Coordinates of C-alpha atoms in Angstrom, one line a residue:
X240 CA -97.6 45.6 40.7
X241 CA -97.2 42.3 42.6
X242 CA -94.9 40.1 42.5
X243 CA -94.0 36.8 43.6
X244 CA -92.4 36.5 47.3
X245 CA -94.5 39.3 48.7
X246 CA -92.6 42.1 46.3
X247 CA -93.9 44.7 43.9
X248 CA -93.1 45.9 41.2
X249 CA -91.8 49.8 41.3
X250 CA -90.4 51.0 38.1
X251 CA -87.0 49.9 35.8
X252 CA -84.6 48.4 37.9
X253 CA -85.9 48.3 41.5
X254 CA -88.5 45.6 43.2
X255 CA -89.7 46.8 45.9
X256 CA -90.7 44.6 49.2
X257 CA -87.3 42.5 49.3
X258 CA -84.3 45.5 48.9
X259 CA -83.0 43.7 45.8
X260 CA -81.9 46.3 42.5
X261 CA -81.5 44.7 38.6
X262 CA -78.0 45.3 38.8
X263 CA -77.3 43.6 42.0
X264 CA -78.8 40.4 41.6
X265 CA -76.7 40.7 37.5
X266 CA -73.4 41.0 39.5
X267 CA -74.3 38.1 42.3
X268 CA -75.1 35.5 39.6
X269 CA -74.3 35.7 35.7
X270 CA -71.9 38.4 35.8
X271 CA -69.0 36.1 36.7
X272 CA -69.3 33.9 34.1
X273 CA -69.5 36.7 31.6
X274 CA -66.2 38.0 32.8
X275 CA -64.5 34.8 32.6
X276 CA -65.9 34.0 29.2
X277 CA -64.2 37.3 27.9
X278 CA -61.4 36.7 29.7
X279 CA -60.7 33.2 27.7
X280 CA -61.8 34.4 24.6
X281 CA -58.8 37.0 24.5
X282 CA -56.3 34.3 26.0
X283 CA -57.3 32.1 23.1
X284 CA -56.9 34.4 20.4
X285 CA -53.7 35.2 21.6
X286 CA -52.3 31.8 22.0
X287 CA -53.8 31.2 17.9
X288 CA -51.7 34.3 16.8
X289 CA -48.5 33.1 18.5
X290 CA -49.0 30.0 17.1
X291 CA -49.7 31.6 13.7
X292 CA -46.1 33.6 13.6
X293 CA -44.4 30.5 14.8
X294 CA -45.9 28.2 11.6
X295 CA -45.0 31.1 9.9
X296 CA -41.4 31.4 10.7
X297 CA -40.3 28.3 10.2
X298 CA -42.2 27.8 7.3
X299 CA -40.1 30.8 6.1
X300 CA -37.2 29.4 6.9
X301 CA -37.2 26.3 5.5
X302 CA -37.7 27.9 2.4
X303 CA -34.9 29.9 2.8
X304 CA -33.0 26.3 3.4
X305 CA -34.0 24.6 1.0
X306 CA -32.4 24.1 -2.6
X307 CA -34.3 25.6 -5.6
X308 CA -37.2 26.8 -3.7
X309 CA -39.5 29.0 -4.8
X310 CA -40.1 30.7 -1.7
X311 CA -36.2 32.0 -1.5
X312 CA -37.2 34.4 -4.0
X313 CA -40.0 35.8 -2.8
X314 CA -39.7 35.6 0.8
X315 CA -36.4 38.2 0.0
X316 CA -37.3 42.0 0.1
X317 CA -37.0 43.7 -3.1
X318 CA -33.9 45.5 -3.2
X319 CA -31.5 47.2 -6.1
X320 CA -30.0 43.4 -6.4
X321 CA -33.6 42.1 -7.4
X322 CA -34.9 41.9 -10.9
X323 CA -37.4 40.0 -12.5
X324 CA -38.3 37.7 -9.4
X325 CA -34.8 37.1 -9.4
X326 CA -31.4 38.1 -7.6
X327 CA -28.6 39.3 -8.6
X328 CA -25.3 40.9 -7.9
X329 CA -23.2 43.4 -8.5
X330 CA -22.7 43.7 -12.4
X331 CA -25.9 41.6 -13.6
X332 CA -24.1 38.3 -12.2
X333 CA -27.0 35.7 -11.1
X334 CA -26.8 33.8 -7.8
X335 CA -28.7 30.7 -8.3
X336 CA -28.8 27.7 -5.7
X337 CA -26.7 24.6 -6.9
X338 CA -28.8 21.5 -6.4
X339 CA -28.5 18.8 -4.0
X340 CA -26.8 15.7 -4.9
X341 CA -29.0 12.9 -4.3
X342 CA -28.3 9.2 -3.4
X343 CA -28.5 7.2 -6.5
X344 CA -30.7 4.4 -4.3
X345 CA -32.8 7.1 -3.4
X346 CA -31.9 7.0 0.1
X347 CA -32.4 9.6 2.8
X348 CA -29.0 10.1 3.4
X349 CA -26.1 10.9 0.5
X350 CA -23.4 8.7 -0.1
X351 CA -20.5 9.3 2.0
X352 CA -17.0 9.6 0.0
X353 CA -14.0 9.2 1.7
X354 CA -10.9 11.5 0.6
X355 CA -7.2 11.2 1.6
X356 CA -6.2 15.1 3.3
X357 CA -5.5 17.2 0.9
X358 CA -1.3 18.3 0.7
X359 CA -2.2 22.1 1.3
X360 CA -4.6 21.4 4.2
X361 CA -7.6 23.5 4.3
X362 CA -6.0 26.0 2.1
X363 CA -8.4 27.3 -0.5
X364 CA -7.4 26.9 -4.1
X365 CA -5.9 30.4 -5.3
X366 CA -8.2 30.9 -8.5
X367 CA -11.2 31.2 -6.3
X368 CA -11.7 33.5 -3.3
X369 CA -15.0 32.5 -0.7
X370 CA -16.4 34.2 1.7
X371 CA -18.6 33.0 4.8
X372 CA -22.1 32.1 4.0
X373 CA -24.7 34.4 4.5
X374 CA -28.9 33.4 3.9
X375 CA -28.6 29.8 2.6
X376 CA -25.4 31.5 -0.4
X377 CA -22.4 32.1 -0.9
X378 CA -20.9 35.1 -1.9
X379 CA -18.2 35.2 -3.9
X380 CA -15.9 38.3 -4.0
X381 CA -14.8 38.1 -7.9
X382 CA -16.9 39.1 -10.8
X383 CA -16.9 36.1 -12.7
X384 CA -19.7 34.3 -14.1
X385 CA -20.1 31.3 -11.9
X386 CA -18.0 28.2 -13.3
X387 CA -20.4 25.4 -14.2
X388 CA -20.3 22.5 -11.2
X389 CA -19.1 19.0 -12.4
X390 CA -19.1 15.8 -10.6
X391 CA -15.8 15.6 -9.3
X392 CA -14.0 12.4 -10.9
X393 CA -12.1 10.0 -8.0
X394 CA -9.7 7.9 -9.1
X395 CA -9.6 4.8 -7.5
X396 CA -6.5 2.6 -7.7
X397 CA -6.7 -1.0 -8.2
X398 CA -4.9 -3.3 -5.6
X399 CA -2.6 -5.2 -7.7
X400 CA -2.7 -9.0 -8.1
X401 CA -1.6 -11.0 -4.0
X402 CA 1.2 -12.7 -5.7
X403 CA 2.0 -16.1 -4.7
X404 CA 4.7 -17.2 -2.2
X405 CA 6.2 -19.3 -4.5
X406 CA 6.4 -16.3 -7.1
X407 CA 8.0 -14.0 -3.7
X408 CA 10.4 -16.7 -3.4
X409 CA 11.5 -17.6 -6.6
X410 CA 11.3 -13.8 -8.3
X411 CA 14.7 -12.7 -9.0
X412 CA 17.0 -9.7 -7.7
X413 CA 18.1 -8.6 -11.0
X414 CA 18.0 -5.0 -12.1
X415 CA 17.6 -3.9 -15.4
X416 CA 19.5 -5.0 -18.4
X417 CA 20.5 -1.2 -19.2
X418 CA 23.5 0.2 -17.6
X419 CA 22.4 2.5 -14.5
X420 CA 24.1 4.1 -11.6
X421 CA 23.4 2.1 -8.2
X422 CA 25.1 4.9 -6.1
X423 CA 27.8 4.9 -4.1
X424 CA 29.0 3.5 -0.3
X425 CA 30.5 5.5 2.7
X426 CA 32.5 3.6 4.9
X427 CA 35.9 3.2 6.6
X428 CA 38.5 0.7 7.7
X429 CA 40.9 0.0 10.9
X430 CA 42.8 -3.4 11.4
X431 CA 44.9 -3.5 15.0
X432 CA 47.4 -6.4 14.8
X433 CA 47.6 -6.7 18.2
X434 CA 44.1 -7.4 18.8
X435 CA 43.7 -9.3 15.7
X436 CA 40.3 -6.5 15.2
X437 CA 39.1 -5.6 12.0
X438 CA 36.9 -2.4 12.8
X439 CA 34.6 -1.2 9.9
X440 CA 32.6 1.7 10.2
X441 CA 29.5 2.1 7.7
X442 CA 28.9 5.8 6.8
X443 CA 26.4 6.3 4.5
X444 CA 25.3 5.5 1.1
X445 CA 24.7 8.0 -1.6
X446 CA 22.3 8.3 -4.9
X447 CA 20.8 4.7 -4.6
X448 CA 17.3 4.3 -7.2
X449 CA 14.3 3.9 -5.6
X450 CA 12.2 0.5 -4.8
X451 CA 11.0 -1.4 -7.4
X452 CA 7.6 -0.5 -6.6
X453 CA 7.2 2.4 -8.3
X454 CA 4.3 4.0 -7.0
X455 CA 7.2 4.6 -3.3
X456 CA 9.4 6.9 -5.5
X457 CA 12.0 6.3 -2.9
X458 CA 13.6 3.1 -0.5
X459 CA 14.2 1.6 3.0
X460 CA 17.5 0.8 2.8
X461 CA 20.1 -1.0 4.8
X462 CA 23.5 -2.6 4.3
X463 CA 25.1 -6.3 5.5
X464 CA 28.0 -6.9 5.7
X465 CA 30.3 -10.4 5.6
X466 CA 33.8 -10.9 6.0
X467 CA 34.8 -13.6 2.7
X468 CA 36.3 -16.3 2.4
X469 CA 34.9 -17.6 5.7
X470 CA 31.5 -16.6 5.1
X471 CA 30.6 -17.3 8.7
X472 CA 29.8 -14.0 10.5
X473 CA 27.0 -11.6 8.9
X474 CA 25.8 -8.1 10.4
X475 CA 24.1 -5.7 9.1
X476 CA 23.0 -2.0 10.0
X477 CA 19.7 -0.6 11.0
X478 CA 16.6 0.2 8.1
X479 CA 17.0 3.8 7.7
X480 CA 12.8 4.6 6.3
X481 CA 11.9 6.2 3.2
X482 CA 15.2 7.7 1.7
X483 CA 17.8 7.4 -1.3
X484 CA 20.7 8.9 1.0
X485 CA 20.6 7.3 3.9
X486 CA 23.4 7.4 6.9
X487 CA 24.5 5.1 9.6
X488 CA 27.2 6.0 11.0
X489 CA 27.5 2.0 12.6
X490 CA 30.8 0.5 13.8
X491 CA 31.4 -3.4 13.5
X492 CA 34.4 -5.2 14.8
X493 CA 35.6 -8.8 13.6
X494 CA 37.9 -10.4 16.1
X495 CA 40.5 -13.1 15.7
X496 CA 41.0 -12.1 12.6
X497 CA 45.2 -12.9 12.2
X498 CA 47.3 -10.7 10.0
X499 CA 47.8 -13.0 6.7
X500 CA 43.6 -13.5 7.1
X501 CA 43.3 -9.7 7.3
X502 CA 45.7 -9.7 4.0
X503 CA 43.7 -12.4 2.0
X504 CA 39.9 -11.8 3.6
X505 CA 37.6 -9.4 1.0
X506 CA 34.8 -7.4 2.8
X507 CA 31.2 -8.0 1.0
X508 CA 28.8 -5.1 1.4
X509 CA 25.4 -6.0 0.2
X510 CA 22.8 -2.9 -0.3
X511 CA 19.3 -3.7 0.1
X512 CA 15.8 -2.0 0.5
X513 CA 13.2 -3.5 3.0
X514 CA 10.0 -5.5 2.3
X515 CA 7.6 -5.9 5.1
X516 CA 5.6 -8.6 2.7
X517 CA 7.8 -10.6 1.0
X518 CA 12.0 -11.1 1.1
X519 CA 14.2 -7.6 0.4
X520 CA 15.2 -6.2 -2.6
X521 CA 18.7 -6.5 -3.3
X522 CA 20.3 -3.2 -4.4
X523 CA 23.8 -4.1 -5.6
X524 CA 27.1 -5.1 -3.8
X525 CA 30.6 -3.6 -3.2
X526 CA 33.6 -6.0 -2.4
X527 CA 36.9 -4.6 -0.9
X528 CA 39.6 -6.5 -0.1
X529 CA 41.3 -5.4 2.9
X530 CA 44.5 -5.8 1.7
X531 CA 43.7 -2.5 0.0
X532 CA 44.9 -0.9 3.8
X533 CA 48.2 -2.2 3.1
X534 CA 51.0 0.4 2.6
X535 CA 54.0 0.9 0.7
X536 CA 56.0 -1.7 3.4
X537 CA 53.6 -4.2 2.6
X538 CA 52.5 -4.2 6.7
X539 CA 49.3 -3.4 8.1
X540 CA 49.2 -0.6 10.9
X541 CA 47.0 0.8 12.9
X542 CA 45.6 3.0 11.0
X543 CA 42.0 3.8 9.3
X544 CA 41.5 4.4 5.9
X545 CA 37.8 6.0 4.1
X546 CA 36.6 4.7 1.2
X547 CA 33.7 5.4 -1.5
X548 CA 32.7 2.1 -3.4
X549 CA 30.0 2.4 -6.5
X550 CA 27.7 -0.2 -5.9
X551 CA 27.2 -3.0 -8.9
X552 CA 24.7 -5.4 -9.7
X553 CA 25.0 -8.6 -7.6
X554 CA 24.3 -10.6 -10.4
X555 CA 27.4 -9.6 -13.3
X556 CA 29.4 -12.2 -12.4
X557 CA 27.1 -15.0 -13.1
X558 CA 26.6 -13.5 -16.5
X559 CA 30.4 -13.7 -17.5
X560 CA 31.0 -16.9 -15.7
X561 CA 28.2 -19.0 -17.0
X562 CA 25.4 -20.8 -14.6
X563 CA 26.9 -24.6 -14.6
X564 CA 25.6 -27.4 -15.9
X565 CA 23.1 -30.2 -14.2
X566 CA 22.4 -33.8 -14.1
X567 CA 19.0 -35.3 -14.0
X568 CA 17.6 -38.5 -14.1
X569 CA 14.1 -39.2 -15.2
X570 CA 12.0 -42.5 -15.0
X571 CA 7.7 -43.4 -15.9
X572 CA 5.9 -45.7 -14.2
X573 CA 2.6 -45.9 -16.6
X574 CA 0.9 -48.3 -14.3
X575 CA 1.2 -46.3 -11.6
X576 CA 1.0 -42.9 -13.1
X577 CA 3.9 -41.7 -11.4
X578 CA 7.3 -40.2 -12.8
X579 CA 10.5 -40.3 -10.6
X580 CA 13.2 -37.3 -11.1
X581 CA 16.4 -37.8 -9.1
X582 CA 18.4 -34.5 -8.9
X583 CA 21.6 -36.1 -9.1
X584 CA 24.4 -33.3 -9.1
X585 CA 26.1 -30.2 -10.5
X586 CA 28.7 -28.9 -11.6
X587 CA 30.8 -25.5 -12.3
X588 CA 28.4 -23.4 -10.5
X589 CA 29.0 -19.6 -10.8
X590 CA 30.6 -17.9 -8.3
X591 CA 28.1 -15.7 -6.1
X592 CA 30.8 -14.1 -4.2
X593 CA 34.4 -13.3 -3.4
X594 CA 34.9 -16.3 -1.8
X595 CA 34.2 -18.7 -5.0
X596 CA 32.1 -20.5 -3.2
X597 CA 27.7 -20.9 -2.8
X598 CA 24.8 -22.6 -1.2
X599 CA 23.3 -24.1 -3.5
X600 CA 19.9 -26.0 -3.7
X601 CA 17.6 -27.0 -6.3
X602 CA 13.7 -26.3 -6.9
X603 CA 11.4 -28.2 -9.0
X604 CA 7.8 -28.2 -10.3
X605 CA 5.4 -30.4 -12.3
X606 CA 3.6 -28.4 -14.8
X607 CA 0.5 -30.0 -16.5
X608 CA -0.7 -27.5 -19.5
X609 CA 1.7 -25.1 -18.3
X610 CA 0.0 -25.2 -14.9
X611 CA 2.4 -25.7 -11.8
X612 CA 0.5 -29.1 -9.9
X613 CA 3.3 -29.4 -7.9
X614 CA 6.2 -28.5 -6.2
X615 CA 9.7 -30.3 -4.5
X616 CA 12.7 -29.4 -3.2
X617 CA 16.4 -30.2 -2.4
X618 CA 18.4 -29.7 0.8
X619 CA 21.1 -26.6 0.5
X620 CA 24.5 -27.7 -0.1
X621 CA 26.7 -26.0 1.7
X622 CA 30.1 -23.6 0.4
X623 CA 30.5 -25.4 -2.5
X624 CA 30.2 -24.7 -6.6
X625 CA 29.5 -28.9 -7.2
X626 CA 27.5 -30.1 -5.0
X627 CA 26.1 -33.8 -5.2
X628 CA 22.7 -34.0 -4.1
X629 CA 21.5 -37.8 -4.9
X630 CA 17.8 -37.3 -4.0
X631 CA 14.7 -38.7 -5.4
X632 CA 11.4 -37.4 -5.4
X633 CA 7.9 -39.0 -7.2
X634 CA 5.1 -36.8 -8.7
X635 CA 1.6 -38.4 -9.8
X636 CA 0.7 -37.5 -13.1
X637 CA -2.7 -37.5 -14.1
X638 CA -4.9 -41.0 -14.7
X639 CA -3.8 -42.0 -18.1
X640 CA -2.4 -38.8 -19.2
X641 CA 1.1 -39.7 -20.0
X642 CA 3.5 -37.1 -20.4
X643 CA 2.5 -35.8 -23.4
X644 CA 0.8 -32.1 -21.4
X645 CA 3.5 -32.6 -18.7
X646 CA 6.4 -30.8 -18.0
X647 CA 9.5 -30.5 -15.4
X648 CA 10.5 -26.9 -14.1
X649 CA 13.9 -27.0 -12.4
X650 CA 15.4 -24.0 -10.6
X651 CA 19.3 -24.0 -9.0
X652 CA 19.6 -21.2 -6.4
X653 CA 22.0 -19.8 -4.2
X654 CA 20.4 -20.1 -0.4
X655 CA 20.7 -16.4 1.9
X656 CA 20.1 -16.7 5.1
X657 CA 19.0 -12.6 4.7
X658 CA 18.4 -11.8 1.5
X659 CA 16.8 -13.2 -1.3
X660 CA 17.3 -16.7 -2.5
X661 CA 19.1 -15.6 -5.9
X662 CA 18.2 -17.8 -8.7
X663 CA 21.5 -19.5 -10.4
X664 CA 19.9 -20.6 -13.7
X665 CA 16.7 -22.7 -14.6
X666 CA 15.9 -25.7 -17.2
X667 CA 12.6 -27.2 -18.2
X668 CA 12.0 -30.9 -19.6
X669 CA 9.0 -31.5 -21.6
X670 CA 7.8 -32.7 -25.1
X671 CA 7.0 -28.8 -26.2
X672 CA 10.5 -26.8 -24.5
X673 CA 12.9 -25.1 -27.3
X674 CA 15.8 -26.7 -25.8
X675 CA 16.7 -29.8 -28.2
X676 CA 18.9 -31.8 -25.4
X677 CA 16.0 -31.1 -22.8
X678 CA 13.0 -32.0 -25.8
X679 CA 15.2 -35.1 -26.5
X680 CA 15.6 -36.5 -22.6
X681 CA 11.9 -36.0 -22.9
X682 CA 10.7 -37.8 -26.0
X683 CA 13.3 -40.8 -24.2
X684 CA 11.7 -41.4 -21.0
X685 CA 8.0 -41.6 -22.7
X686 CA 9.5 -44.2 -25.1
X687 CA 11.5 -46.4 -22.6
X688 CA 8.9 -46.3 -19.1
X689 CA 10.0 -47.6 -16.0
X690 CA 13.6 -46.5 -17.2
X691 CA 15.6 -44.5 -15.4
X692 CA 17.5 -41.9 -18.3
X693 CA 20.0 -39.5 -16.8
X694 CA 21.3 -36.2 -18.7
X695 CA 23.8 -33.2 -18.0
X696 CA 21.9 -30.0 -18.8
X697 CA 23.1 -26.5 -19.0
X698 CA 21.3 -23.8 -16.6
X699 CA 20.0 -20.8 -18.4
X700 CA 19.4 -17.7 -17.1

């Protein structure tokens, strides 16, 4: 059989005349293509199998981590603790994944709750024993049923309303009326006649009451000291933080004190609690005559003596001696809508310390329907209990209102450089006040416009 190119067909697999066999022709032509296709198919199958296995592992891991998932129960192998499609622990204890708490706003992330550090640190409560989590669940060592999960209750402390500057200044430092112990002051005294020096050592305080803030539970106490009656030099100890039994052991020296001054002088200790945001609170005071150092020969020797004195309320003498009187003059000018208040003088003010003196001044407020709308104050009169002020103040009153809804509140205070200015007494003048004399004075001013009317008034607590 003849073929193209001059060859003949001699049988299966041979072509005569050219020297080629069918096998050699297949190997030299389509053979490489077929081999490559087979290898590619095998590689593709391997890649698909690997990808399927990875996807399956990721899906199983996600099912184990998702709370309350149906796949969690079926992805676990059945064993002794697997019953009715649910995993149970020893003694029939059933473990159930707690549902996740989601944000009420529907956001992707839950709310962040900031809590104060636990006083026990990272310790667990003694009634619950836990072990590390296994497979997304917590293994309990006890046999008791799982307690119901309840939402934690967070107690929020409402902020205390901000106190006005006037209220901070005028807030009295008096303690409760009930008798209570304010603690003791331990100190030592020594007088050196040759140097005319009085040496004072403040050792400590014991049994101080806590600060007025109930949440504090303690105080930041310090002691202020001055020598009376001069009342010129004031010294004070350091502040000891968060304690009711502070220890100071600090020495103070008063020079230029003659023997006569030492015998007649008195040491005035004031115990205070430091307040960072307002004037310091007065806890109490101690008065110690230096003459207590005198021995039986009525002479002062260069010797040291220790004292323990009880701390007493600072306002004790004010209550027993009365609060004095104030002379005030008022004048109403209806055409100008003005009220003129003249603070003339005061008399018989109480002795706030053993020197028999105080540093008084008057602060006054104009009130409209009980609300303060204006304020004024006099100058401070130094070291007197019968101050003369003679100061005039003019208040603008509401237009065409008259004086029926107005009143004047006056505060007599004792000025102090270090501590709070203590309120000596109060006085209110107006049409609706309880005091008959004050109400009558106000009525006379209303019925007699453009006329100055002065009256004496007793100061009250």
